[in-house]
Amino acid sequence: MAGPSAREARGAGAPSFVVAAVAVALALVGPPPAAAGQEPSRVRAMTSSNWTLVLEGEWMLKFYAPWCPACQQTESEWETFAKNGEILDVSVGKVDVTQEPGLSGRFFVTTLPTIFHAKDGIFRRYRGPGISKDLQDYILEKKWKAVEPVSGWKSPSSITMSGMAGLFSLSGWIRQLHNYFTGTLGIPVWASYLIFVVATLMIGLILGLILVLLADCFCPPKPRDGTDQSELIEKEKEALTVEDLGISEGKKDLSDEEEEKDDLSEGEEDKEDLSEREEERSNSNDETSEEDSAVDEGSATEDGGNVPDQQLTDVDAENSVRQRKSHVADGEQ
């Protein structure tokens, strides 16, 4: 009775002993080589949500794609350079363009791999080899000072590049949607393209309609009805008639002024003629007063008959001058 129970007790405790032995062996030997080689990466993955960290401090940023052979060759060198980042006082980051198309558009990345150096928000393109030693020399010797920085309108923080980031994000979204149509839903490729063409046309029509409505609201068109045009024509005719009347009245005023000036000049001439005649007559009377006493009675009577005629003509001239003056005064009033 005692034998089997003891044997069962030893069998039950055997597994616990094996487990304890394995634990002690692992503690003495240490972790397996695979686990020992997996060190945490010091390269920071940058996305569209945290890329603004690059605007402060000193950074080295690499754009890559998992399918790019050149990017795969420089991956180990980039990790080695990141390990020395604390010594160099530089932060190291990377951007997967397949996952962040908007961020690649913000930096306008056209080749892979592409490396940028950033110092307090000023970006420069690194064009050297992607070897760790060259990257360290670039930072230690401050070779980036000899590189021309990216212009203001091409800076990732500018409005222009923000719009470019939106376009790249839209293209990435369209590519994902195309893959969903062809892969998940099983739609043919040509049908997917047709869907995008129709959607583009509809969006264009809607945007055009919106622009037309805005233009009508801010810049209303001129009236095109026949009644409105007739009213406009009548108003133009009335304006022309008023202008013609004003011109004709101005001409009449000028003609009246000219006539008044002519009348005044004629009156002055008549006055001058009368004064000259009176002077001649007085002179002739003074000179011939003695001679007339010796002339015949017949000649005396003839002269006496002519004098009243001359006096009448003088009186008539004076009356005409007075009438003209009165006319001129009435016109001025």
XYZ file of N, CA and C in Angstrom, residues 20 22 32 34 44-45 57 73 103 105 111 138-139 146 148 152 176 200 230 232 239-240 253 261 270 291 302 314 325:
87
model
N 11.543 24.116 -12.387
C 12.501 24.900 -11.611
C 13.889 24.821 -12.205
N 14.667 24.375 -15.401
C 14.700 25.184 -16.631
C 14.808 26.669 -16.310
N 17.909 34.451 -24.972
C 18.406 33.955 -26.254
C 18.994 35.078 -27.090
N 18.424 36.165 -30.051
C 17.450 36.997 -30.781
C 16.881 38.069 -29.878
N 12.857 58.232 -34.292
C 11.471 58.564 -33.978
C 10.651 58.601 -35.270
N 9.541 57.889 -35.253
C 8.643 57.884 -36.410
C 7.814 59.168 -36.405
N 14.639 72.979 -32.124
C 15.860 72.215 -31.924
C 16.498 71.808 -33.239
N 19.178 49.722 -47.707
C 20.626 49.655 -47.526
C 21.116 50.640 -46.471
N 2.620 64.330 -45.451
C 3.880 64.853 -44.934
C 4.962 64.865 -46.006
N 4.311 65.347 -49.130
C 3.958 66.491 -49.963
C 4.331 67.813 -49.318
N 12.328 62.134 -54.486
C 13.266 61.006 -54.597
C 13.406 60.338 -53.230
N 28.749 65.839 -40.548
C 27.852 66.910 -41.011
C 27.342 67.729 -39.823
N 27.113 67.041 -38.687
C 26.610 67.729 -37.496
C 27.759 68.329 -36.686
N 27.050 75.748 -44.704
C 27.430 76.046 -46.088
C 26.332 75.709 -47.090
N 22.590 76.139 -48.663
C 21.552 77.174 -48.760
C 20.238 76.625 -48.203
N 11.499 80.513 -48.436
C 10.339 80.698 -47.569
C 9.071 80.058 -48.090
N -5.978 54.630 -51.877
C -6.547 53.645 -50.951
C -7.961 53.248 -51.352
N -15.248 63.105 -60.498
C -14.526 64.355 -60.775
C -15.397 65.337 -61.546
N -35.956 100.466 -73.059
C -36.651 101.645 -73.582
C -36.560 102.811 -72.599
N -34.175 103.324 -70.467
C -32.811 103.838 -70.540
C -32.616 104.708 -71.773
N -31.534 113.474 -71.698
C -30.250 114.083 -71.346
C -29.645 114.803 -72.537
N -29.758 114.194 -73.737
C -29.221 114.841 -74.935
C -29.969 116.130 -75.254
N -27.044 133.639 -75.829
C -26.453 134.629 -74.927
C -25.230 135.277 -75.565
N -22.654 144.676 -77.905
C -21.349 145.314 -78.134
C -21.352 146.107 -79.430
N -21.363 157.209 -83.590
C -22.274 158.318 -83.906
C -21.962 159.548 -83.063
N -17.217 187.256 -93.018
C -17.441 187.216 -94.461
C -18.924 187.153 -94.788
N -30.315 181.717 -98.382
C -30.043 180.295 -98.661
C -29.340 179.634 -97.497
N -29.088 166.870 -87.070
C -28.362 166.621 -85.824
C -29.305 166.155 -84.736
N -29.406 153.658 -76.845
C -28.964 153.516 -75.452
C -30.059 152.935 -74.580
